[in-house]
Coordinates of C-alpha atoms in Angstrom, one line a residue:
Chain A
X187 CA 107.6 90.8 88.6
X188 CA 109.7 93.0 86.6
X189 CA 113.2 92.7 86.6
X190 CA 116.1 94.6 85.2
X191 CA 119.6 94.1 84.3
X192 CA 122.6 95.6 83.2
X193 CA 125.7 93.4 82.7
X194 CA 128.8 94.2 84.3
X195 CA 128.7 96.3 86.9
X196 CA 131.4 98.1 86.0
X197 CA 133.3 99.0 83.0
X198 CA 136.9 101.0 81.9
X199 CA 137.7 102.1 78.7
X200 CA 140.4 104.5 77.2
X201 CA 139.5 107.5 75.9
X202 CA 137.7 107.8 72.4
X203 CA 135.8 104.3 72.3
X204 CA 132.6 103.8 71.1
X205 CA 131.0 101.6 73.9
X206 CA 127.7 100.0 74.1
X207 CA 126.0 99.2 77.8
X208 CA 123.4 96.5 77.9
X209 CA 119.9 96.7 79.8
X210 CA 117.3 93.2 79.9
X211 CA 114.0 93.6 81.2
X212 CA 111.9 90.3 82.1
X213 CA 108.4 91.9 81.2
X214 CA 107.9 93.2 77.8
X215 CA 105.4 94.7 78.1
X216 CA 106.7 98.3 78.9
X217 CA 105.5 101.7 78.1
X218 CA 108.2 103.3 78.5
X219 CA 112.4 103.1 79.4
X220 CA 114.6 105.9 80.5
X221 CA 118.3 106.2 80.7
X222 CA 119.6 107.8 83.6
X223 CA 123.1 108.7 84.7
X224 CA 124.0 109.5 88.3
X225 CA 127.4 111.3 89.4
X226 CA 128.6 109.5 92.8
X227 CA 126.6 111.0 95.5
X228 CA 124.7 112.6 93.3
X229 CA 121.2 112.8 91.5
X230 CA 119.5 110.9 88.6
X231 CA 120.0 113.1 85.3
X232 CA 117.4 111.8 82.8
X233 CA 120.1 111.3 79.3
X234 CA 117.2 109.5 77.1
X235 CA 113.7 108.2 76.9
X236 CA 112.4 105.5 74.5
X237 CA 108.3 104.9 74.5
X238 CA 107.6 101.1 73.8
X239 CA 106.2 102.4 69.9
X240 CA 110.1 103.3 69.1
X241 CA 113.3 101.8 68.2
X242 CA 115.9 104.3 69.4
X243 CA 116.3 108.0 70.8
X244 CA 119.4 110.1 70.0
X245 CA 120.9 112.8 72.0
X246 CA 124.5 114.2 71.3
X247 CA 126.9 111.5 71.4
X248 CA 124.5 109.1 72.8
X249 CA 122.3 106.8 70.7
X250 CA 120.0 104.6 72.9
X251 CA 118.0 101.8 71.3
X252 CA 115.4 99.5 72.3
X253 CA 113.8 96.0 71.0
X254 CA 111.1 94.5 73.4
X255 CA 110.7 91.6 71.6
X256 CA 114.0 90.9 73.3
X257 CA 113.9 92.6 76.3
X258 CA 116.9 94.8 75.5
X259 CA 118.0 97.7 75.6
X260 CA 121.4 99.4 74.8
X261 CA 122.6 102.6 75.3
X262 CA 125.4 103.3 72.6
X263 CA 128.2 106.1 73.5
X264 CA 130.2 107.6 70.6
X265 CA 133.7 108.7 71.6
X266 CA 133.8 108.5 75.2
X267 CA 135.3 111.0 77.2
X268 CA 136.2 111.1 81.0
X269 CA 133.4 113.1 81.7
X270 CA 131.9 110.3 81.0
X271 CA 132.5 108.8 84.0
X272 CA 129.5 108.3 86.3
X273 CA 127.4 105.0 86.8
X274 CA 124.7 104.7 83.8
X275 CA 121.3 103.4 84.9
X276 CA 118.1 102.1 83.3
X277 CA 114.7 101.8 84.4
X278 CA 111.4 100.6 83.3
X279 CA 108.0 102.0 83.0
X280 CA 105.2 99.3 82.7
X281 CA 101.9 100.3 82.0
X282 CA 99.1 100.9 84.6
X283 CA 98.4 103.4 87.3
X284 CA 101.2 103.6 89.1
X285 CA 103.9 105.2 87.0
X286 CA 107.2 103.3 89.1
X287 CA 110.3 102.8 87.3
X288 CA 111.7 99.7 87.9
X289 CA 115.4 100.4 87.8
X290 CA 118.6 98.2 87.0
X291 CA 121.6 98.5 89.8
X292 CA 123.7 99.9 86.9
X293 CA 126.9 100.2 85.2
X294 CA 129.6 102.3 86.7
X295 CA 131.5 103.7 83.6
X296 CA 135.2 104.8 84.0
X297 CA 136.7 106.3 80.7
X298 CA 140.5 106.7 81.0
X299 CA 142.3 109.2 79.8
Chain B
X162 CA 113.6 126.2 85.9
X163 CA 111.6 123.0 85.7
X164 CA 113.2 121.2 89.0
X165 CA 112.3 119.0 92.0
X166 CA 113.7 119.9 94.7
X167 CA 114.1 118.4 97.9
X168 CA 115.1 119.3 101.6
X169 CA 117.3 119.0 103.2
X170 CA 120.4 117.7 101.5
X171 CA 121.7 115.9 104.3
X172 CA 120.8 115.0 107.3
X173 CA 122.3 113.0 110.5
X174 CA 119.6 111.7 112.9
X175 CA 119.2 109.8 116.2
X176 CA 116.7 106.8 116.5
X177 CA 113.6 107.3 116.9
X178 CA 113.5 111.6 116.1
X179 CA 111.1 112.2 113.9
X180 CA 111.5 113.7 110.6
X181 CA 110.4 115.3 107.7
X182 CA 112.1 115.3 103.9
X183 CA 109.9 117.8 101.8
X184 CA 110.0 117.4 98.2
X185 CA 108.6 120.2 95.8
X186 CA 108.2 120.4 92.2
X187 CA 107.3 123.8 89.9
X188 CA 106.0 121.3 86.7
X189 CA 102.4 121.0 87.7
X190 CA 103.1 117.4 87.8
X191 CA 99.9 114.9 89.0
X192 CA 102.6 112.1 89.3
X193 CA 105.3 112.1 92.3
X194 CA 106.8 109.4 93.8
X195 CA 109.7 108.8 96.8
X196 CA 112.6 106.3 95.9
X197 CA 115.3 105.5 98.0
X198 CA 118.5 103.9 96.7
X199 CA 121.3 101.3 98.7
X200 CA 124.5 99.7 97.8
X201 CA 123.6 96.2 95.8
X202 CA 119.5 96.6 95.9
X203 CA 119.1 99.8 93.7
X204 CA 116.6 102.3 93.7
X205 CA 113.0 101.0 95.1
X206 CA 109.9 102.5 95.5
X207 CA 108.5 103.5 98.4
X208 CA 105.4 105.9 98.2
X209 CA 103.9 107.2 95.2
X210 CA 101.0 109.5 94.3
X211 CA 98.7 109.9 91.3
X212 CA 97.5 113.4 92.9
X213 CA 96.1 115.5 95.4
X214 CA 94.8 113.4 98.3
X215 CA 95.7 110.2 96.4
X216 CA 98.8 108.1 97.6
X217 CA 100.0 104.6 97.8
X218 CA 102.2 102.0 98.9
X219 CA 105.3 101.4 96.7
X220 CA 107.4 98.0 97.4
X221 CA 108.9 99.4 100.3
X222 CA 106.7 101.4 102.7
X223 CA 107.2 99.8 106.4
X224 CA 108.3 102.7 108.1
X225 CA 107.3 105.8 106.2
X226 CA 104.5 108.0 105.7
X227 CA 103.8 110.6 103.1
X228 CA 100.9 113.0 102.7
X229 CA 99.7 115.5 99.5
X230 CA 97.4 118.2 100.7
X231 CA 99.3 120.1 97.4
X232 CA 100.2 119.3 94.4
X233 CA 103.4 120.6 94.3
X234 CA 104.8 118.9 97.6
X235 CA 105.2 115.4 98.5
X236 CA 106.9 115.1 101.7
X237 CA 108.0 112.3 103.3
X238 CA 107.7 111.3 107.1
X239 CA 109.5 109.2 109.0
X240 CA 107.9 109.0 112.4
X241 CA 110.5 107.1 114.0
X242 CA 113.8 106.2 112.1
X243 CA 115.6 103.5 112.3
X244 CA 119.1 102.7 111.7
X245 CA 117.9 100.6 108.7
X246 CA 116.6 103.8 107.4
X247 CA 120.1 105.3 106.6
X248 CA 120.1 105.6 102.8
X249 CA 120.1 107.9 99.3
X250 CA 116.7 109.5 98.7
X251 CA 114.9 110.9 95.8
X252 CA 111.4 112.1 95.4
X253 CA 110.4 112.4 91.4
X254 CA 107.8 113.7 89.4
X255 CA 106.2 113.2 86.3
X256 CA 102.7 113.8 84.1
X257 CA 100.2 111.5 83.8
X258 CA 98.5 113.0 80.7
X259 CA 100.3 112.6 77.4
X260 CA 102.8 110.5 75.7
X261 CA 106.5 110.6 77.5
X262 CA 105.4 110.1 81.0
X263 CA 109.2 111.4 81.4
X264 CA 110.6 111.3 85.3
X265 CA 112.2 113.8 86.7
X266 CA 114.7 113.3 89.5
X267 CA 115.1 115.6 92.6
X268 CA 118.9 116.2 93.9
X269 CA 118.5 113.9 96.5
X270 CA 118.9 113.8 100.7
X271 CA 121.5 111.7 101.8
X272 CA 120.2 110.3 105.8
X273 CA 122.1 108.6 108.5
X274 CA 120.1 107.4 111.3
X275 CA 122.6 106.7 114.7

């Protein structure tokens, strides 16, 4: 059974670091993972998708980067803001029928001004 | 817009009432699928469906029902809700043809169940 997990739970930084946030997988054999980010209360906003064939997506400030061999995946945040601030999620696509995303519980992010 | 939508937003309920949360998306997706999302378990899945006519059980299905008579809606039934049911839910959608298989996320319908 798939499992995910993102190490700590929470995080706070000052404004302006670079930050990486870590994502392990159990099963590597994926097709896909996605990086979500969800305000409180709020929906899932899709920020980055890596199929299993690549090594890394890039979107903005965010660089997201992927090695199943490992079962790891990190999502890489240049110059954090405090917009910022939400809890970052990822979630796991194996391959078959049923296209479920197996999701990590997340990292809630804080970025001090 | 490309965009799942779901209704309502919120809704308070007594045991037992049944109810409906309908979930529509405009991206001719085959894929949709209902999640629902607590404090310290995540997001799991409940129902899913690969298209028309074609659903099935996701890891947590004891006490829901769906149905997909269209391909644009996904609705989700809960004949008689239980306190237990009180939780964060999404309905997303995706392709099933292709290479990204990307999921898109509706807003969400927060539920309390008295």
């Amino acid at each position: 059974k798939q499992e995910v997990t993102q190490i700590p739970a929470a995080l706070s930084v000052p404004e302006g670091e670079n930050l990486v946030l870590n994502c392990s997988f159990t099963d590597s054999a994926i097709y896909n993972l996605q990086w979500f980010r969800q305000d409180p209360g709020k929906g899932l906003t899709s920020l980055l998708l890596i199929q299993s064939s690549q090594r890394e997506q890039t979107s903005g400030r965010l660089n997201a980067s992927l090695d199943k061999s490992s079962g790891r995946s990190t999502l890489y945040i240049a110059a954090s803001q405090p917009g910022d601030s939400a809890t970052y999620l990822c979630a796991v696509r194996l391959f078959g029928a049923n296209s479920k995303l197996t999701f990590g519980k997340g990292i809630t992010l804080s970025v001090r001004p | 817009e490309a965009q799942v939508t779901q209704n309502p937003r919120y809704l308070i309920t007594v045991t037992g009432k049944k109810l409906t949360v309908t979930c529509s998306q405009n991206m001719n997706h085959e894929y949709m699928s209902w999640y629902r999302q607590d404090p310290g378990l995540g997001l799991r899945q409940i129902y899913y469906s690969m298209n028309v006519e074609v659903t099935d059980k996701g890891d947590v299905p004891e006490g829901y029902k769906v149905s997909r008579k269209e391909k644009r809606n996904f609705p989700l039934i809960l004949e008689s809700p239980s306190p237990n049911q009180t939780s964060l839910y999404f309905c997303a959608s995706s392709l099933m043809t292709g290479f990204a298989y990307e999921q898109y996320f509706g807003p969400g319908t927060r539920l309390t169940v008295t």
